mmCIF file of C-alpha atoms in Angstrom:
data_model
loop_
_atom_site.group_PDB
_atom_site.id
_atom_site.type_symbol
_atom_site.label_atom_id
_atom_site.label_comp_id
_atom_site.label_asym_id
_atom_site.label_seq_id
_atom_site.Cartn_x
_atom_site.Cartn_y
_atom_site.Cartn_z
ATOM 1 C CA UNK P 638 12.632 78.546 2.174
ATOM 2 C CA UNK P 639 12.988 75.362 4.008
ATOM 3 C CA UNK P 640 9.693 73.966 5.255
ATOM 4 C CA UNK P 641 9.254 72.388 8.444
ATOM 5 C CA UNK P 642 9.152 68.876 7.393
ATOM 6 C CA UNK P 643 12.094 69.151 5.307
ATOM 7 C CA UNK P 644 14.198 70.531 8.422
ATOM 8 C CA UNK P 645 12.763 68.157 10.480
ATOM 9 C CA UNK P 646 13.774 65.819 7.919
ATOM 10 C CA UNK P 647 17.381 66.561 8.325
ATOM 11 C CA UNK P 648 18.324 66.387 11.487
ATOM 12 C CA UNK P 649 16.232 63.212 12.033
ATOM 13 C CA UNK P 650 18.790 61.938 9.446
ATOM 14 C CA UNK P 651 21.920 63.522 11.324
ATOM 15 C CA UNK P 652 20.795 61.886 14.426
ATOM 16 C CA UNK P 653 19.801 58.517 12.642
ATOM 17 C CA UNK P 654 23.111 58.276 10.889
ATOM 18 C CA UNK P 655 25.022 59.800 14.554
ATOM 19 C CA UNK P 656 23.800 56.801 15.966
ATOM 20 C CA UNK P 657 24.666 53.606 12.953
ATOM 21 C CA UNK P 658 27.997 55.062 12.392
ATOM 22 C CA UNK P 659 29.072 55.612 16.691
ATOM 23 C CA UNK P 660 29.261 51.788 16.684
ATOM 24 C CA UNK P 661 31.910 50.703 14.378
ATOM 25 C CA UNK P 662 33.925 53.661 15.988
ATOM 26 C CA UNK P 663 33.326 52.052 18.555
ATOM 27 C CA UNK P 664 34.196 48.524 17.852
ATOM 28 C CA UNK P 665 37.274 49.956 16.572
ATOM 29 C CA UNK P 666 38.514 51.395 20.169
ATOM 30 C CA UNK P 667 37.249 49.508 22.157
ATOM 31 C CA UNK P 668 39.660 45.692 20.309
ATOM 32 C CA UNK P 669 42.260 48.246 18.250
ATOM 33 C CA UNK P 670 42.243 50.858 20.522
ATOM 34 C CA UNK P 671 43.208 52.852 18.105
ATOM 35 C CA UNK P 672 41.286 54.774 16.192
ATOM 36 C CA UNK P 673 41.134 53.099 12.012
ATOM 37 C CA UNK P 674 41.961 56.727 10.295
ATOM 38 C CA UNK P 675 40.271 54.909 6.869
ATOM 39 C CA UNK P 676 36.923 54.320 8.666
ATOM 40 C CA UNK P 677 35.099 57.927 8.463
ATOM 41 C CA UNK P 678 36.177 57.572 5.362
ATOM 42 C CA UNK P 679 34.797 54.659 3.813
ATOM 43 C CA UNK P 680 32.061 55.828 5.687
ATOM 44 C CA UNK P 681 31.575 58.330 3.682
ATOM 45 C CA UNK P 682 31.404 57.227 0.782
ATOM 46 C CA UNK P 683 28.753 54.193 2.079
ATOM 47 C CA UNK P 684 26.685 57.873 2.778
ATOM 48 C CA UNK P 685 27.726 58.408 -0.980
ATOM 49 C CA UNK P 686 25.950 55.878 -2.081
ATOM 50 C CA UNK P 687 22.429 56.254 -0.248
ATOM 51 C CA UNK P 688 22.160 60.085 -1.050
ATOM 52 C CA UNK P 689 23.360 59.925 -4.550
ATOM 53 C CA UNK P 690 20.242 56.638 -4.916
ATOM 54 C CA UNK P 691 17.632 58.881 -2.480
ATOM 55 C CA UNK P 692 18.162 62.210 -3.731
ATOM 56 C CA UNK P 693 19.572 62.087 -7.598
ATOM 57 C CA UNK P 694 18.809 58.464 -8.774
ATOM 58 C CA UNK P 695 15.213 57.960 -7.522
ATOM 59 C CA UNK P 696 13.424 60.905 -8.601
ATOM 60 C CA UNK P 697 15.014 61.782 -11.694
ATOM 61 C CA UNK P 698 15.067 58.191 -13.277
ATOM 62 C CA UNK P 699 13.150 55.538 -11.675
ATOM 63 C CA UNK P 700 9.821 57.555 -10.050
ATOM 64 C CA UNK P 701 10.272 58.759 -14.187
ATOM 65 C CA UNK P 702 9.722 55.090 -15.063
ATOM 66 C CA UNK P 703 13.343 55.364 -16.585
ATOM 67 C CA UNK P 704 13.789 51.772 -15.782
ATOM 68 C CA UNK P 705 16.593 51.061 -17.941
ATOM 69 C CA UNK P 706 18.715 54.091 -17.252
ATOM 70 C CA UNK P 707 18.175 53.670 -14.255
ATOM 71 C CA UNK P 708 19.666 50.416 -13.923
ATOM 72 C CA UNK P 709 23.192 51.587 -15.565
ATOM 73 C CA UNK P 710 23.564 54.651 -13.699
ATOM 74 C CA UNK P 711 23.167 52.301 -10.738
ATOM 75 C CA UNK P 712 25.758 49.894 -12.053
ATOM 76 C CA UNK P 713 27.624 52.337 -12.772
ATOM 77 C CA UNK P 714 27.888 54.173 -9.122
ATOM 78 C CA UNK P 715 28.678 50.750 -7.346
ATOM 79 C CA UNK P 716 31.497 49.683 -9.965
ATOM 80 C CA UNK P 717 33.113 53.106 -10.010
ATOM 81 C CA UNK P 718 32.395 53.650 -5.435
ATOM 82 C CA UNK P 719 33.387 49.940 -5.113
ATOM 83 C CA UNK P 720 37.010 50.184 -7.630
ATOM 84 C CA UNK P 721 37.762 54.123 -5.913
ATOM 85 C CA UNK P 722 37.763 51.446 -2.653
ATOM 86 C CA UNK P 723 39.930 49.165 -4.151
ATOM 87 C CA UNK P 724 42.524 51.789 -4.765
ATOM 88 C CA UNK P 725 41.591 53.640 -1.489
ATOM 89 C CA UNK P 726 42.285 50.902 0.825
ATOM 90 C CA UNK P 727 44.176 48.162 -0.666
ATOM 91 C CA UNK P 728 44.015 46.956 2.636
ATOM 92 C CA UNK P 729 40.727 46.379 4.458
ATOM 93 C CA UNK P 730 39.825 48.639 7.481
ATOM 94 C CA UNK P 731 39.156 47.379 10.922
ATOM 95 C CA UNK P 732 36.802 46.411 12.142
ATOM 96 C CA UNK P 733 36.977 43.934 8.387
ATOM 97 C CA UNK P 734 40.049 42.361 9.779
ATOM 98 C CA UNK P 735 41.563 41.545 12.913
ATOM 99 C CA UNK P 736 44.900 41.154 11.601
ATOM 100 C CA UNK P 737 45.053 43.660 8.877
ATOM 101 C CA UNK P 738 48.854 43.900 8.359
ATOM 102 C CA UNK P 739 48.170 40.199 7.055
ATOM 103 C CA UNK P 740 49.848 38.732 3.429
ATOM 104 C CA UNK P 741 46.411 38.311 2.629
ATOM 105 C CA UNK P 742 47.368 36.126 -0.443
ATOM 106 C CA UNK P 743 48.633 33.587 1.513
ATOM 107 C CA UNK P 744 44.992 33.045 3.174
ATOM 108 C CA UNK P 745 43.646 31.507 -0.259
ATOM 109 C CA UNK P 746 39.329 31.958 -1.201
ATOM 110 C CA UNK P 747 39.138 33.265 2.190
ATOM 111 C CA UNK P 748 41.305 36.817 1.146
ATOM 112 C CA UNK P 749 38.520 37.550 -0.392
ATOM 113 C CA UNK P 750 36.011 38.004 2.180
ATOM 114 C CA UNK P 751 37.035 41.260 3.575
ATOM 115 C CA UNK P 752 35.815 42.605 -0.031
ATOM 116 C CA UNK P 753 33.045 40.802 -0.794
ATOM 117 C CA UNK P 754 31.560 41.670 3.091
ATOM 118 C CA UNK P 755 32.298 45.717 2.045
ATOM 119 C CA UNK P 756 30.886 44.868 -2.143
ATOM 120 C CA UNK P 757 28.400 43.600 -0.103
ATOM 121 C CA UNK P 758 27.825 46.463 2.457
ATOM 122 C CA UNK P 759 27.971 48.699 -0.877
ATOM 123 C CA UNK P 760 24.612 47.645 -2.397
ATOM 124 C CA UNK P 761 22.972 47.124 0.474
ATOM 125 C CA UNK P 762 23.363 51.314 1.623
ATOM 126 C CA UNK P 763 22.386 52.530 -2.066
ATOM 127 C CA UNK P 764 19.791 49.770 -2.059
ATOM 128 C CA UNK P 765 19.078 51.598 1.040
ATOM 129 C CA UNK P 766 18.716 54.561 -0.186
ATOM 130 C CA UNK P 767 16.316 53.577 -3.035
ATOM 131 C CA UNK P 768 13.881 52.046 -0.491
ATOM 132 C CA UNK P 769 13.828 55.481 1.280
ATOM 133 C CA UNK P 770 13.502 57.561 -1.789
ATOM 134 C CA UNK P 771 10.221 55.454 -2.857
ATOM 135 C CA UNK P 772 9.811 55.852 1.013
ATOM 136 C CA UNK P 773 9.689 59.697 0.568
ATOM 137 C CA UNK P 774 8.196 59.430 -2.895
ATOM 138 C CA UNK P 775 4.877 57.316 -1.780
ATOM 139 C CA UNK P 776 4.411 59.028 1.441
ATOM 140 C CA UNK P 777 4.551 62.711 -0.514
ATOM 141 C CA UNK P 778 1.889 60.757 -3.040
ATOM 142 C CA UNK P 779 -0.837 60.012 -0.267
ATOM 143 C CA UNK P 780 -0.303 63.656 1.934
ATOM 144 C CA UNK P 781 -0.980 65.592 -1.636
ATOM 145 C CA UNK P 782 -4.413 63.190 -2.552
ATOM 146 C CA UNK P 783 -5.331 63.540 1.210
ATOM 147 C CA UNK P 784 -5.105 67.167 0.911
ATOM 148 C CA UNK P 785 -6.712 67.292 -2.300
ATOM 149 C CA UNK P 786 -9.322 65.373 -1.173
ATOM 150 C CA UNK P 787 -10.059 67.306 1.786
ATOM 151 C CA UNK P 788 -9.508 70.689 -0.240
ATOM 152 C CA UNK P 789 -12.051 69.266 -2.562
ATOM 153 C CA UNK P 790 -14.115 68.808 -0.391
ATOM 154 C CA UNK P 791 -13.648 71.500 1.871
ATOM 155 C CA UNK P 792 -14.332 74.860 -0.873
ATOM 156 C CA UNK P 793 -16.050 73.136 -3.136
ATOM 157 C CA UNK P 794 -19.083 75.206 -2.435
ATOM 158 C CA UNK P 795 -17.460 78.031 -2.053
ATOM 159 C CA UNK P 796 -14.936 78.074 -5.405
ATOM 160 C CA UNK P 797 -18.675 77.654 -6.994
ATOM 161 C CA UNK P 798 -20.170 80.636 -4.948
ATOM 162 C CA UNK P 799 -16.365 82.563 -6.046
ATOM 163 C CA UNK P 800 -16.705 81.653 -9.710
ATOM 164 C CA UNK P 801 -20.453 82.521 -10.219
ATOM 165 C CA UNK P 802 -19.467 86.056 -10.162
ATOM 166 C CA UNK P 803 -23.146 87.975 -9.418
ATOM 167 C CA UNK P 804 -21.239 90.914 -10.892
ATOM 168 C CA UNK P 805 -20.695 89.255 -14.018
ATOM 169 C CA UNK P 806 -24.167 87.802 -13.864
ATOM 170 C CA UNK P 807 -26.056 90.378 -13.862
ATOM 171 C CA UNK P 808 -24.261 91.761 -16.222
ATOM 172 C CA UNK P 809 -24.251 89.705 -18.643
ATOM 173 C CA UNK P 810 -28.437 88.998 -17.652
ATOM 174 C CA UNK P 811 -28.782 93.345 -18.345
ATOM 175 C CA UNK P 812 -27.108 92.650 -21.758
ATOM 176 C CA UNK P 813 -28.911 90.209 -22.963
ATOM 177 C CA UNK P 814 -32.420 92.495 -21.664
ATOM 178 C CA UNK P 815 -30.983 95.275 -23.544
ATOM 179 C CA UNK P 816 -30.394 92.888 -27.122
ATOM 180 C CA UNK P 817 -33.857 91.798 -26.486
ATOM 181 C CA UNK P 818 -35.642 94.471 -26.178
ATOM 182 C CA UNK P 819 -34.345 96.045 -28.790
ATOM 183 C CA UNK P 820 -35.282 92.473 -31.403
ATOM 184 C CA UNK P 821 -31.484 91.998 -31.986
ATOM 185 C CA UNK P 822 -30.415 89.152 -33.357
ATOM 186 C CA UNK P 823 -28.480 86.886 -31.431
ATOM 187 C CA UNK P 824 -30.355 87.874 -28.361
ATOM 188 C CA UNK P 825 -31.362 83.696 -28.202
ATOM 189 C CA UNK P 826 -27.858 83.391 -28.844
ATOM 190 C CA UNK P 827 -26.616 84.500 -26.282
ATOM 191 C CA UNK P 828 -29.518 83.629 -23.841
ATOM 192 C CA UNK P 829 -27.348 79.535 -25.232
ATOM 193 C CA UNK P 830 -24.435 80.634 -24.390
ATOM 194 C CA UNK P 831 -25.095 82.365 -20.460
ATOM 195 C CA UNK P 832 -26.767 79.050 -20.273
ATOM 196 C CA UNK P 833 -23.981 76.686 -21.437
ATOM 197 C CA UNK P 834 -21.224 78.835 -18.843
ATOM 198 C CA UNK P 835 -23.330 78.140 -16.169
ATOM 199 C CA UNK P 836 -24.250 74.324 -17.155
ATOM 200 C CA UNK P 837 -20.203 74.348 -17.570
ATOM 201 C CA UNK P 838 -19.794 75.640 -13.880
ATOM 202 C CA UNK P 839 -22.994 73.797 -12.165
ATOM 203 C CA UNK P 840 -22.294 69.817 -13.470
ATOM 204 C CA UNK P 841 -19.278 70.093 -15.624
ATOM 205 C CA UNK P 842 -16.508 71.461 -12.532
ATOM 206 C CA UNK P 843 -17.170 69.962 -9.642
ATOM 207 C CA UNK P 844 -14.912 66.805 -11.861
ATOM 208 C CA UNK P 845 -11.359 66.403 -11.044
ATOM 209 C CA UNK P 846 -10.415 66.848 -15.048
ATOM 210 C CA UNK P 847 -12.244 68.055 -18.251
ATOM 211 C CA UNK P 848 -11.484 68.114 -21.576
ATOM 212 C CA UNK P 849 -9.228 70.755 -22.350
ATOM 213 C CA UNK P 850 -11.862 71.602 -24.845
ATOM 214 C CA UNK P 851 -14.072 71.819 -22.651
ATOM 215 C CA UNK P 852 -12.749 74.560 -20.225
ATOM 216 C CA UNK P 853 -11.801 76.376 -24.317
ATOM 217 C CA UNK P 854 -15.163 76.233 -24.814
ATOM 218 C CA UNK P 855 -15.755 77.411 -22.105
ATOM 219 C CA UNK P 856 -13.462 81.040 -22.151
ATOM 220 C CA UNK P 857 -15.348 81.563 -24.958
ATOM 221 C CA UNK P 858 -18.482 81.982 -23.604
ATOM 222 C CA UNK P 859 -17.212 83.914 -21.069
ATOM 223 C CA UNK P 860 -15.945 86.733 -23.963
ATOM 224 C CA UNK P 861 -18.589 86.529 -26.274
ATOM 225 C CA UNK P 862 -20.437 86.955 -22.875
ATOM 226 C CA UNK P 863 -17.988 90.067 -22.164
ATOM 227 C CA UNK P 864 -18.098 91.880 -25.115
ATOM 228 C CA UNK P 865 -22.000 92.202 -24.446
ATOM 229 C CA UNK P 866 -21.365 95.372 -22.330
ATOM 230 C CA UNK P 867 -17.518 96.203 -24.569
ATOM 231 C CA UNK P 868 -17.065 99.707 -26.680
ATOM 232 C CA UNK P 869 -13.919 98.265 -28.120
ATOM 233 C CA UNK P 870 -14.341 94.293 -28.955
ATOM 234 C CA UNK P 871 -12.006 94.784 -31.524
ATOM 235 C CA UNK P 872 -9.110 95.084 -28.666
ATOM 236 C CA UNK P 873 -9.991 91.828 -26.978
ATOM 237 C CA UNK P 874 -8.424 88.785 -28.998
ATOM 238 C CA UNK P 875 -8.336 85.151 -28.345
ATOM 239 C CA UNK P 876 -5.446 83.239 -29.966
ATOM 240 C CA UNK P 877 -5.793 79.224 -29.522
ATOM 241 C CA UNK P 878 -3.111 77.071 -31.584
ATOM 242 C CA UNK P 879 -2.059 73.525 -31.183
ATOM 243 C CA UNK P 880 -3.790 70.493 -30.821
ATOM 244 C CA UNK P 881 -6.275 70.639 -27.502
ATOM 245 C CA UNK P 882 -8.048 67.479 -29.057
ATOM 246 C CA UNK P 883 -7.849 64.778 -25.610
ATOM 247 C CA UNK P 884 -6.099 66.055 -22.949
ATOM 248 C CA UNK P 885 -7.980 67.244 -19.920
ATOM 249 C CA UNK P 886 -6.812 69.771 -16.917
ATOM 250 C CA UNK P 887 -8.202 70.425 -13.615
ATOM 251 C CA UNK P 888 -11.782 73.026 -14.055
ATOM 252 C CA UNK P 889 -12.336 76.250 -14.264
ATOM 253 C CA UNK P 890 -8.229 76.914 -13.868
ATOM 254 C CA UNK P 891 -7.730 79.888 -15.973
ATOM 255 C CA UNK P 892 -11.050 81.328 -15.270
ATOM 256 C CA UNK P 893 -9.707 83.722 -13.150
ATOM 257 C CA UNK P 894 -7.023 85.539 -14.927
ATOM 258 C CA UNK P 895 -9.311 85.546 -17.646
ATOM 259 C CA UNK P 896 -11.678 87.857 -15.261
ATOM 260 C CA UNK P 897 -9.130 90.052 -13.810
ATOM 261 C CA UNK P 898 -8.277 91.402 -17.004
ATOM 262 C CA UNK P 899 -11.593 92.184 -18.113
ATOM 263 C CA UNK P 900 -11.895 93.269 -14.408
ATOM 264 C CA UNK P 901 -9.313 96.120 -14.270
ATOM 265 C CA UNK P 902 -8.384 95.938 -17.863
ATOM 266 C CA UNK P 903 -11.265 98.289 -18.636
ATOM 267 C CA UNK P 904 -11.681 102.253 -17.561
ATOM 268 C CA UNK P 905 -15.127 104.521 -16.454
ATOM 269 C CA UNK P 906 -15.627 103.879 -20.275
ATOM 270 C CA UNK P 907 -16.124 100.873 -21.122
ATOM 271 C CA UNK P 908 -12.842 100.285 -23.112
ATOM 272 C CA UNK P 909 -10.787 97.264 -22.842
ATOM 273 C CA UNK P 910 -7.522 96.154 -24.024
ATOM 274 C CA UNK P 911 -6.895 92.271 -23.731
ATOM 275 C CA UNK P 912 -4.630 90.179 -24.722
ATOM 276 C CA UNK P 913 -5.088 86.468 -24.272
ATOM 277 C CA UNK P 914 -3.142 83.889 -25.733
ATOM 278 C CA UNK P 915 -3.374 79.075 -25.652
ATOM 279 C CA UNK P 916 -1.437 77.140 -26.964
ATOM 280 C CA UNK P 917 -0.426 73.105 -26.508
ATOM 281 C CA UNK P 918 2.611 71.267 -27.320
ATOM 282 C CA UNK P 919 2.439 67.984 -27.234
ATOM 283 C CA UNK P 920 1.087 67.936 -23.189
ATOM 284 C CA UNK P 921 2.887 71.359 -22.650
ATOM 285 C CA UNK P 922 0.260 73.815 -22.249
ATOM 286 C CA UNK P 923 0.476 77.630 -22.497
ATOM 287 C CA UNK P 924 -1.460 80.251 -21.400
ATOM 288 C CA UNK P 925 -1.014 83.893 -22.328
ATOM 289 C CA UNK P 926 -3.128 87.002 -20.636
ATOM 290 C CA UNK P 927 -2.045 90.340 -21.453
ATOM 291 C CA UNK P 928 -4.110 93.505 -19.985
ATOM 292 C CA UNK P 929 -4.250 97.315 -20.141
ATOM 293 C CA UNK P 930 -4.878 98.323 -16.586
ATOM 294 C CA UNK P 931 -7.819 100.117 -15.954
ATOM 295 C CA UNK P 932 -7.794 103.606 -14.310
ATOM 296 C CA UNK P 933 -10.341 102.530 -11.414
ATOM 297 C CA UNK P 934 -8.900 100.004 -9.698
ATOM 298 C CA UNK P 935 -10.731 97.804 -6.195
ATOM 299 C CA UNK P 936 -9.549 95.995 -4.087
ATOM 300 C CA UNK P 937 -8.039 92.640 -5.804
ATOM 301 C CA UNK P 938 -8.985 90.303 -2.420
ATOM 302 C CA UNK P 939 -12.542 90.579 -4.169
ATOM 303 C CA UNK P 940 -11.009 89.420 -6.695
ATOM 304 C CA UNK P 941 -13.103 85.961 -8.163
ATOM 305 C CA UNK P 942 -10.705 82.960 -5.655
ATOM 306 C CA UNK P 943 -7.826 85.308 -5.649
ATOM 307 C CA UNK P 944 -4.379 85.201 -6.679
ATOM 308 C CA UNK P 945 -3.142 83.859 -3.477
ATOM 309 C CA UNK P 946 -6.515 80.693 -3.933
ATOM 310 C CA UNK P 947 -4.884 80.263 -7.791
ATOM 311 C CA UNK P 948 -1.661 79.893 -6.901
ATOM 312 C CA UNK P 949 -2.361 76.914 -4.274
ATOM 313 C CA UNK P 950 -4.106 75.047 -6.495
ATOM 314 C CA UNK P 951 -1.596 75.228 -8.524
ATOM 315 C CA UNK P 952 0.481 73.939 -6.160
ATOM 316 C CA UNK P 953 -1.835 70.564 -4.872
ATOM 317 C CA UNK P 954 -3.180 69.978 -8.757
ATOM 318 C CA UNK P 955 0.235 70.546 -10.348
ATOM 319 C CA UNK P 956 2.828 69.773 -8.106
ATOM 320 C CA UNK P 957 6.376 70.738 -9.442
ATOM 321 C CA UNK P 958 4.267 70.571 -12.580
ATOM 322 C CA UNK P 959 3.939 74.435 -12.962
ATOM 323 C CA UNK P 960 4.757 77.825 -13.652
ATOM 324 C CA UNK P 961 3.329 80.798 -12.626
ATOM 325 C CA UNK P 962 4.967 84.739 -14.232
ATOM 326 C CA UNK P 963 3.141 87.855 -12.953
ATOM 327 C CA UNK P 964 4.259 90.829 -14.253
ATOM 328 C CA UNK P 965 3.332 94.461 -14.195
ATOM 329 C CA UNK P 966 5.726 96.180 -17.099
ATOM 330 C CA UNK P 967 4.744 99.417 -19.146
ATOM 331 C CA UNK P 968 1.344 99.834 -18.465
ATOM 332 C CA UNK P 969 0.076 96.268 -18.996
ATOM 333 C CA UNK P 970 -0.768 93.364 -16.800
ATOM 334 C CA UNK P 971 1.282 90.316 -18.042
ATOM 335 C CA UNK P 972 0.084 87.074 -16.954
ATOM 336 C CA UNK P 973 1.700 83.573 -18.330
ATOM 337 C CA UNK P 974 0.859 80.162 -17.522
ATOM 338 C CA UNK P 975 2.249 77.051 -18.546
ATOM 339 C CA UNK P 976 1.355 72.982 -17.253
ATOM 340 C CA UNK P 977 3.067 69.963 -17.980
ATOM 341 C CA UNK P 978 -0.781 67.994 -18.950
ATOM 342 C CA UNK P 979 0.357 64.954 -19.127
#
């Protein structure tokens, strides 16, 4: 679905080009008393130069820093268009020449002037497409940066409170209390784990990016505290593959999926079936969560920061660099998230 911005941009392009190209048509009619049939074709060729650069070469090559490839394709496009023009317009179309029936071979070096003008015109339109593409990217990056900052300022406290789930905290404290009361040797470690988890939420999570290693450790701590209250910890699996050193990620991006998996994948008896997989291949990060749908499900609007909020964060933090797929199949709830961490 096109946004209002895209629709407005479309009509601006239509109006600007209509006004711009009405001038050569008007000049042709006023000075020569007839319409040059090949002029619209030449106009379309110039337009193609603008939009090939604007919509294809700039976003796919130049903005991705493939400079050499961009130059090669640019030269190829310009040569192709101008060679095509040589065959399609053996005589320069009006208004490039006032005397289209004149034998240009008899005019000496001047005979190349119309072709030079046409070549310069093609180059100008091609460069215009580049300027438009770079300008659009600049304003897009600026808009996203401002949206990120506004989102960060307006939702930081709300986000941290949402992550500091009181039910999870109370359950963890009750579980730790039981361990302490029974003089279980795991009690001190559980207290340290809870302290590390809260420290990460309240301090590390304030940063724009955190080491992926810390985010994974946070998930491990969260899972270990959840296991304290479960009767079947053997059905909870967390597998991590790949090298996650020197990788960074937006903090607390993954935990809502893990939190929901435990919250909605646990029945009245405390039986939970949760399978989590994290895979890192160079800059490509994949996160998979599958949980059995519990007998009783609460209103999902109260789950953590909510699915829509997660999607908004992904769109702001990883625009065009993520893929999120959520499905329900055979009694299981599945989440597949892929990120480009470059």
